[in-house]
Short mmCIF file of N, CA and C in Angstrom, two decimals:
data_model
loop_
_atom_site.label_atom_id
_atom_site.label_comp_id
_atom_site.label_asym_id
_atom_site.label_seq_id
_atom_site.Cartn_x
_atom_site.Cartn_y
_atom_site.Cartn_z
N MET A 213 -70.33 -30.70 42.08
CA MET A 213 -69.68 -29.93 41.03
C MET A 213 -69.87 -28.45 41.36
N THR A 214 -68.78 -27.74 41.39
CA THR A 214 -68.84 -26.32 41.72
C THR A 214 -69.26 -25.52 40.50
N ALA A 215 -69.65 -24.29 40.75
CA ALA A 215 -70.05 -23.40 39.66
C ALA A 215 -68.87 -23.12 38.73
N GLU A 216 -67.68 -23.02 39.31
CA GLU A 216 -66.49 -22.75 38.50
C GLU A 216 -66.19 -23.92 37.55
N THR A 217 -66.32 -25.14 38.06
CA THR A 217 -66.10 -26.32 37.23
C THR A 217 -67.13 -26.40 36.12
N LEU A 218 -68.38 -26.12 36.46
CA LEU A 218 -69.44 -26.15 35.46
C LEU A 218 -69.22 -25.09 34.39
N LEU A 219 -68.80 -23.91 34.79
CA LEU A 219 -68.51 -22.84 33.83
C LEU A 219 -67.34 -23.22 32.93
N LEU A 220 -66.33 -23.84 33.50
CA LEU A 220 -65.18 -24.29 32.71
C LEU A 220 -65.59 -25.36 31.71
N LEU A 221 -66.41 -26.30 32.14
CA LEU A 221 -66.90 -27.35 31.26
C LEU A 221 -67.73 -26.77 30.11
N ILE A 222 -68.60 -25.84 30.41
CA ILE A 222 -69.42 -25.20 29.38
C ILE A 222 -68.55 -24.43 28.40
N SER A 223 -67.53 -23.74 28.91
CA SER A 223 -66.65 -22.99 28.00
C SER A 223 -65.87 -23.92 27.09
N TYR A 224 -65.44 -25.09 27.59
CA TYR A 224 -64.73 -26.05 26.75
C TYR A 224 -65.65 -26.60 25.65
N VAL A 225 -66.88 -26.91 26.02
CA VAL A 225 -67.84 -27.41 25.03
C VAL A 225 -68.11 -26.35 23.97
N LEU A 226 -68.24 -25.10 24.38
CA LEU A 226 -68.46 -24.01 23.42
C LEU A 226 -67.24 -23.82 22.50
N LEU A 227 -66.04 -23.94 23.05
CA LEU A 227 -64.83 -23.83 22.22
C LEU A 227 -64.74 -24.96 21.20
N ILE A 228 -65.09 -26.16 21.63
CA ILE A 228 -65.10 -27.29 20.69
C ILE A 228 -66.11 -27.02 19.58
N GLY A 229 -67.29 -26.57 19.95
CA GLY A 229 -68.31 -26.23 18.95
C GLY A 229 -67.85 -25.15 18.01
N LEU A 230 -67.14 -24.16 18.53
CA LEU A 230 -66.64 -23.06 17.70
C LEU A 230 -65.61 -23.56 16.69
N VAL A 231 -64.66 -24.37 17.14
CA VAL A 231 -63.62 -24.88 16.23
C VAL A 231 -64.23 -25.81 15.18
N VAL A 232 -65.19 -26.64 15.57
CA VAL A 232 -65.86 -27.52 14.60
C VAL A 232 -66.62 -26.68 13.57
N THR A 233 -67.28 -25.63 14.03
CA THR A 233 -68.02 -24.75 13.12
C THR A 233 -67.08 -24.04 12.16
N ILE A 234 -65.94 -23.57 12.65
CA ILE A 234 -64.95 -22.93 11.78
C ILE A 234 -64.41 -23.94 10.77
N HIS A 235 -64.14 -25.15 11.22
CA HIS A 235 -63.65 -26.22 10.35
C HIS A 235 -64.62 -26.45 9.18
N GLU A 236 -65.88 -26.63 9.50
CA GLU A 236 -66.87 -26.88 8.46
C GLU A 236 -67.12 -25.65 7.60
N SER A 237 -66.99 -24.46 8.18
CA SER A 237 -67.15 -23.23 7.41
C SER A 237 -66.05 -23.09 6.35
N ILE A 238 -64.86 -23.52 6.69
CA ILE A 238 -63.76 -23.49 5.71
C ILE A 238 -64.08 -24.42 4.54
N HIS A 239 -64.55 -25.64 4.85
CA HIS A 239 -64.97 -26.55 3.77
C HIS A 239 -66.06 -25.90 2.92
N TRP A 240 -67.03 -25.28 3.56
CA TRP A 240 -68.16 -24.66 2.86
C TRP A 240 -67.66 -23.56 1.92
N CYS A 241 -66.73 -22.72 2.41
CA CYS A 241 -66.19 -21.63 1.58
C CYS A 241 -65.48 -22.17 0.34
N PHE A 242 -64.66 -23.20 0.51
CA PHE A 242 -63.95 -23.76 -0.63
C PHE A 242 -64.89 -24.48 -1.59
N ALA A 243 -65.91 -25.16 -1.06
CA ALA A 243 -66.90 -25.79 -1.94
C ALA A 243 -67.67 -24.73 -2.71
N LEU A 244 -67.97 -23.63 -2.06
CA LEU A 244 -68.65 -22.52 -2.73
C LEU A 244 -67.75 -21.89 -3.79
N LEU A 245 -66.47 -21.77 -3.49
CA LEU A 245 -65.50 -21.22 -4.44
C LEU A 245 -65.47 -22.03 -5.74
N PHE A 246 -65.59 -23.35 -5.61
CA PHE A 246 -65.59 -24.23 -6.78
C PHE A 246 -67.00 -24.48 -7.33
N ARG A 247 -67.96 -23.71 -6.86
CA ARG A 247 -69.36 -23.79 -7.33
C ARG A 247 -69.92 -25.21 -7.18
N ARG A 248 -69.77 -25.77 -5.99
CA ARG A 248 -70.22 -27.13 -5.72
C ARG A 248 -71.57 -27.21 -5.02
N GLN A 249 -72.26 -26.11 -4.85
CA GLN A 249 -73.56 -26.06 -4.17
C GLN A 249 -73.50 -26.70 -2.77
N PRO A 250 -72.68 -26.13 -1.88
CA PRO A 250 -72.55 -26.73 -0.55
C PRO A 250 -73.81 -26.53 0.29
N ARG A 251 -74.06 -27.49 1.15
CA ARG A 251 -75.15 -27.38 2.11
C ARG A 251 -74.67 -27.98 3.43
N VAL A 252 -75.20 -27.45 4.50
CA VAL A 252 -74.80 -27.91 5.83
C VAL A 252 -75.89 -28.82 6.37
N THR A 253 -75.49 -29.99 6.81
CA THR A 253 -76.41 -30.91 7.48
C THR A 253 -75.84 -31.19 8.88
N PHE A 254 -76.68 -31.71 9.73
CA PHE A 254 -76.23 -32.02 11.09
C PHE A 254 -76.30 -33.52 11.29
N ASP A 255 -75.14 -34.13 11.46
CA ASP A 255 -75.02 -35.57 11.66
C ASP A 255 -74.44 -35.83 13.04
N ARG A 256 -74.58 -37.04 13.48
CA ARG A 256 -73.94 -37.51 14.70
C ARG A 256 -73.87 -36.48 15.83
N PHE A 257 -74.84 -36.48 16.65
CA PHE A 257 -74.86 -35.62 17.83
C PHE A 257 -74.75 -34.14 17.46
N LEU A 258 -75.55 -33.74 16.50
CA LEU A 258 -75.66 -32.34 16.08
C LEU A 258 -74.35 -31.75 15.57
N THR A 259 -73.52 -32.57 14.97
CA THR A 259 -72.26 -32.09 14.41
C THR A 259 -72.52 -31.57 13.00
N PRO A 260 -72.13 -30.33 12.71
CA PRO A 260 -72.34 -29.82 11.35
C PRO A 260 -71.43 -30.53 10.36
N THR A 261 -71.98 -30.84 9.20
CA THR A 261 -71.23 -31.49 8.13
C THR A 261 -71.56 -30.79 6.83
N VAL A 262 -70.54 -30.50 6.04
CA VAL A 262 -70.76 -29.85 4.75
C VAL A 262 -70.82 -30.94 3.68
N ARG A 263 -71.88 -30.90 2.92
CA ARG A 263 -72.04 -31.79 1.77
C ARG A 263 -72.10 -30.92 0.53
N TYR A 264 -71.58 -31.44 -0.57
CA TYR A 264 -71.59 -30.66 -1.80
C TYR A 264 -71.71 -31.58 -3.00
N HIS A 265 -72.11 -31.00 -4.12
CA HIS A 265 -72.25 -31.74 -5.37
C HIS A 265 -70.86 -32.15 -5.86
N ASN A 266 -70.68 -33.44 -6.08
CA ASN A 266 -69.39 -33.96 -6.53
C ASN A 266 -69.36 -33.96 -8.06
N THR A 267 -68.50 -33.14 -8.63
CA THR A 267 -68.35 -33.08 -10.09
C THR A 267 -67.21 -33.97 -10.57
N HIS A 268 -66.63 -34.74 -9.67
CA HIS A 268 -65.55 -35.68 -9.97
C HIS A 268 -64.31 -34.99 -10.53
N VAL A 269 -64.08 -33.76 -10.10
CA VAL A 269 -62.83 -33.07 -10.41
C VAL A 269 -61.94 -33.29 -9.18
N ASP A 270 -61.01 -34.23 -9.31
CA ASP A 270 -60.28 -34.72 -8.15
C ASP A 270 -59.44 -33.67 -7.46
N TRP A 271 -58.79 -32.78 -8.21
CA TRP A 271 -57.95 -31.77 -7.56
C TRP A 271 -58.82 -30.80 -6.76
N GLN A 272 -60.04 -30.53 -7.20
CA GLN A 272 -60.93 -29.67 -6.42
C GLN A 272 -61.40 -30.39 -5.15
N ASN A 273 -61.74 -31.68 -5.28
CA ASN A 273 -62.11 -32.45 -4.10
C ASN A 273 -60.97 -32.48 -3.08
N LEU A 274 -59.75 -32.60 -3.58
CA LEU A 274 -58.58 -32.61 -2.71
C LEU A 274 -58.45 -31.28 -1.97
N ILE A 275 -58.59 -30.18 -2.68
CA ILE A 275 -58.46 -28.86 -2.05
C ILE A 275 -59.57 -28.63 -1.04
N ILE A 276 -60.79 -29.00 -1.38
CA ILE A 276 -61.91 -28.81 -0.45
C ILE A 276 -61.67 -29.62 0.82
N SER A 277 -61.24 -30.87 0.68
CA SER A 277 -61.09 -31.71 1.87
C SER A 277 -59.85 -31.39 2.69
N VAL A 278 -58.79 -30.90 2.06
CA VAL A 278 -57.56 -30.61 2.80
C VAL A 278 -57.58 -29.20 3.40
N SER A 279 -58.47 -28.34 2.91
CA SER A 279 -58.45 -26.93 3.31
C SER A 279 -58.62 -26.71 4.81
N ALA A 280 -59.66 -27.27 5.39
CA ALA A 280 -59.93 -27.03 6.81
C ALA A 280 -58.86 -27.61 7.73
N PRO A 281 -58.48 -28.89 7.57
CA PRO A 281 -57.44 -29.39 8.46
C PRO A 281 -56.12 -28.63 8.33
N LEU A 282 -55.76 -28.28 7.10
CA LEU A 282 -54.49 -27.58 6.87
C LEU A 282 -54.51 -26.19 7.50
N LEU A 283 -55.58 -25.43 7.26
CA LEU A 283 -55.65 -24.07 7.82
C LEU A 283 -55.72 -24.09 9.34
N LEU A 284 -56.54 -24.97 9.91
CA LEU A 284 -56.65 -25.01 11.37
C LEU A 284 -55.38 -25.55 12.02
N PHE A 285 -54.76 -26.55 11.43
CA PHE A 285 -53.50 -27.05 11.98
C PHE A 285 -52.43 -25.96 11.93
N SER A 286 -52.38 -25.23 10.82
CA SER A 286 -51.42 -24.12 10.70
C SER A 286 -51.70 -23.05 11.74
N PHE A 287 -52.97 -22.75 11.96
CA PHE A 287 -53.33 -21.77 12.98
C PHE A 287 -52.91 -22.27 14.36
N GLY A 288 -53.08 -23.57 14.61
CA GLY A 288 -52.67 -24.15 15.89
C GLY A 288 -51.17 -24.04 16.13
N ILE A 289 -50.39 -24.16 15.07
CA ILE A 289 -48.94 -23.98 15.20
C ILE A 289 -48.61 -22.51 15.48
N TRP A 290 -49.33 -21.63 14.82
CA TRP A 290 -49.04 -20.19 14.90
C TRP A 290 -49.49 -19.55 16.21
N VAL A 291 -50.65 -19.94 16.73
CA VAL A 291 -51.23 -19.27 17.90
C VAL A 291 -50.43 -19.58 19.17
N GLU A 292 -50.30 -18.57 20.00
CA GLU A 292 -49.63 -18.75 21.29
C GLU A 292 -50.62 -19.39 22.26
N GLY A 293 -50.29 -20.53 22.78
CA GLY A 293 -51.14 -21.21 23.76
C GLY A 293 -50.61 -21.03 25.15
N ASP A 294 -50.54 -19.77 25.59
CA ASP A 294 -49.88 -19.48 26.86
C ASP A 294 -50.82 -19.41 28.05
N GLY A 295 -52.02 -19.85 27.89
CA GLY A 295 -52.90 -19.90 29.04
C GLY A 295 -54.35 -19.72 28.67
N GLY A 296 -55.19 -20.14 29.59
CA GLY A 296 -56.62 -19.94 29.42
C GLY A 296 -57.19 -20.71 28.24
N ALA A 297 -58.14 -20.07 27.59
CA ALA A 297 -58.85 -20.71 26.48
C ALA A 297 -57.95 -20.93 25.28
N TRP A 298 -56.90 -20.13 25.15
CA TRP A 298 -56.02 -20.28 23.98
C TRP A 298 -55.32 -21.63 23.96
N VAL A 299 -55.06 -22.20 25.12
CA VAL A 299 -54.46 -23.54 25.17
C VAL A 299 -55.42 -24.56 24.56
N VAL A 300 -56.70 -24.44 24.92
CA VAL A 300 -57.71 -25.35 24.39
C VAL A 300 -57.85 -25.16 22.89
N VAL A 301 -57.89 -23.90 22.43
CA VAL A 301 -58.01 -23.61 21.00
C VAL A 301 -56.80 -24.19 20.26
N LYS A 302 -55.61 -24.01 20.82
CA LYS A 302 -54.40 -24.53 20.18
C LYS A 302 -54.46 -26.05 20.06
N ILE A 303 -54.86 -26.73 21.12
CA ILE A 303 -54.95 -28.19 21.10
C ILE A 303 -55.99 -28.65 20.09
N LEU A 304 -57.15 -27.99 20.06
CA LEU A 304 -58.20 -28.36 19.12
C LEU A 304 -57.75 -28.15 17.67
N CYS A 305 -57.04 -27.07 17.43
CA CYS A 305 -56.54 -26.81 16.07
C CYS A 305 -55.46 -27.81 15.67
N LEU A 306 -54.56 -28.11 16.59
CA LEU A 306 -53.51 -29.09 16.30
C LEU A 306 -54.09 -30.49 16.11
N ALA A 307 -55.21 -30.77 16.78
CA ALA A 307 -55.85 -32.09 16.63
C ALA A 307 -56.38 -32.31 15.22
N ASN A 308 -56.46 -31.26 14.42
CA ASN A 308 -56.90 -31.39 13.03
C ASN A 308 -55.92 -32.21 12.20
N VAL A 309 -54.73 -32.48 12.73
CA VAL A 309 -53.78 -33.33 12.01
C VAL A 309 -54.38 -34.72 11.77
N PHE A 310 -55.26 -35.16 12.66
CA PHE A 310 -55.89 -36.47 12.50
C PHE A 310 -56.82 -36.52 11.29
N ASN A 311 -57.28 -35.36 10.84
CA ASN A 311 -58.15 -35.31 9.66
C ASN A 311 -57.41 -35.61 8.37
N PHE A 312 -56.10 -35.71 8.41
CA PHE A 312 -55.34 -36.08 7.22
C PHE A 312 -55.29 -37.60 7.03
N PHE A 313 -55.62 -38.35 8.07
CA PHE A 313 -55.59 -39.80 8.00
C PHE A 313 -56.92 -40.34 7.49
N PRO A 314 -56.90 -41.43 6.73
CA PRO A 314 -58.13 -41.95 6.12
C PRO A 314 -59.13 -42.56 7.10
N ILE A 315 -58.95 -42.36 8.38
CA ILE A 315 -59.94 -42.83 9.35
C ILE A 315 -61.05 -41.80 9.53
N THR A 316 -60.86 -40.61 8.98
CA THR A 316 -61.88 -39.56 9.06
C THR A 316 -62.45 -39.31 7.66
N THR A 317 -63.56 -38.60 7.60
CA THR A 317 -64.18 -38.29 6.31
C THR A 317 -63.24 -37.44 5.46
N ASP A 318 -62.62 -36.43 6.06
CA ASP A 318 -61.66 -35.60 5.32
C ASP A 318 -60.50 -36.45 4.80
N GLY A 319 -59.96 -37.28 5.66
CA GLY A 319 -58.84 -38.13 5.27
C GLY A 319 -59.20 -39.10 4.16
N GLN A 320 -60.42 -39.63 4.19
CA GLN A 320 -60.86 -40.52 3.13
C GLN A 320 -60.95 -39.79 1.80
N MET A 321 -61.49 -38.57 1.82
CA MET A 321 -61.59 -37.79 0.58
C MET A 321 -60.20 -37.41 0.06
N ILE A 322 -59.30 -37.06 0.96
CA ILE A 322 -57.92 -36.74 0.55
C ILE A 322 -57.29 -37.96 -0.11
N PHE A 323 -57.40 -39.11 0.55
CA PHE A 323 -56.81 -40.35 0.04
C PHE A 323 -57.41 -40.73 -1.32
N LEU A 324 -58.74 -40.73 -1.42
CA LEU A 324 -59.39 -41.09 -2.68
C LEU A 324 -59.04 -40.13 -3.81
N SER A 325 -58.99 -38.85 -3.50
CA SER A 325 -58.63 -37.86 -4.53
C SER A 325 -57.22 -38.09 -5.03
N LEU A 326 -56.29 -38.34 -4.11
CA LEU A 326 -54.90 -38.59 -4.52
C LEU A 326 -54.78 -39.87 -5.34
N VAL A 327 -55.47 -40.93 -4.92
CA VAL A 327 -55.43 -42.20 -5.66
C VAL A 327 -55.98 -42.01 -7.06
N LYS A 328 -57.12 -41.33 -7.17
CA LYS A 328 -57.72 -41.11 -8.50
C LYS A 328 -56.83 -40.23 -9.37
N MET A 329 -56.19 -39.23 -8.79
CA MET A 329 -55.29 -38.38 -9.57
C MET A 329 -54.10 -39.18 -10.09
N ILE A 330 -53.55 -40.04 -9.25
CA ILE A 330 -52.42 -40.89 -9.67
C ILE A 330 -52.85 -41.87 -10.75
N GLN A 331 -54.04 -42.47 -10.58
CA GLN A 331 -54.55 -43.40 -11.59
C GLN A 331 -54.74 -42.71 -12.93
N LYS A 332 -55.32 -41.52 -12.92
CA LYS A 332 -55.53 -40.78 -14.16
C LYS A 332 -54.20 -40.42 -14.82
N GLN A 333 -53.22 -40.06 -14.00
CA GLN A 333 -51.91 -39.73 -14.55
C GLN A 333 -51.27 -40.96 -15.21
N LYS A 334 -51.39 -42.12 -14.57
CA LYS A 334 -50.85 -43.35 -15.15
C LYS A 334 -51.58 -43.70 -16.45
N GLN A 335 -52.91 -43.55 -16.46
CA GLN A 335 -53.68 -43.85 -17.67
C GLN A 335 -53.28 -42.92 -18.81
N ASN A 336 -53.04 -41.66 -18.50
CA ASN A 336 -52.62 -40.71 -19.54
C ASN A 336 -51.25 -41.08 -20.10
N LYS A 337 -50.34 -41.54 -19.24
CA LYS A 337 -49.02 -41.96 -19.71
C LYS A 337 -49.13 -43.18 -20.61
N ILE A 338 -50.01 -44.12 -20.23
CA ILE A 338 -50.19 -45.33 -21.04
C ILE A 338 -50.78 -44.96 -22.40
N LYS A 339 -51.78 -44.08 -22.41
CA LYS A 339 -52.38 -43.64 -23.67
C LYS A 339 -51.35 -42.94 -24.55
N LYS A 340 -50.54 -42.10 -23.95
CA LYS A 340 -49.51 -41.38 -24.70
C LYS A 340 -48.49 -42.37 -25.27
N PHE A 341 -48.10 -43.35 -24.47
CA PHE A 341 -47.15 -44.36 -24.93
C PHE A 341 -47.74 -45.16 -26.09
N ASN A 342 -49.03 -45.55 -25.96
CA ASN A 342 -49.68 -46.33 -27.02
C ASN A 342 -49.80 -45.53 -28.31
N ARG A 343 -50.09 -44.24 -28.21
CA ARG A 343 -50.17 -43.39 -29.40
C ARG A 343 -48.82 -43.28 -30.08
N ASN A 344 -47.78 -43.12 -29.28
CA ASN A 344 -46.43 -43.00 -29.84
C ASN A 344 -45.95 -44.30 -30.46
N SER A 345 -46.31 -45.44 -29.86
CA SER A 345 -45.84 -46.72 -30.38
C SER A 345 -46.61 -47.14 -31.64
N THR A 346 -47.86 -46.73 -31.77
CA THR A 346 -48.63 -47.09 -32.97
C THR A 346 -48.32 -46.18 -34.14
N SER A 347 -47.80 -45.00 -33.87
CA SER A 347 -47.49 -44.07 -34.96
C SER A 347 -46.15 -44.37 -35.61
N ASP A 348 -45.34 -45.22 -34.99
CA ASP A 348 -44.01 -45.55 -35.56
C ASP A 348 -44.09 -46.49 -36.72
#
């Protein structure tokens, strides 16, 4: 392995670490915005993970979980990937699209928040219908 290859490999690993750190920092900022007492833990091979107090406010959980993938994916679309490290950054940011699927922690929170919001909306409609039908 040449020195150039080793330097390239190290720079790719550092870029991955940087994008992951930015991703989790976005979650942390939004959790802090909603006063969720965020804390950073390191799981699975020293990967930073943001954990926060769940107050069961589904729309806030949705915003916290969708914030990082949406912002980084948008940045990946916007940034010019015309060479060098920017190509890697663009690919890493665009790869955040996978965080919308329920196979990831973010995707699971997005899915659960949406399901709970829909369930609550249906329950409210049923309650409203029952109130209207009993008052007749």
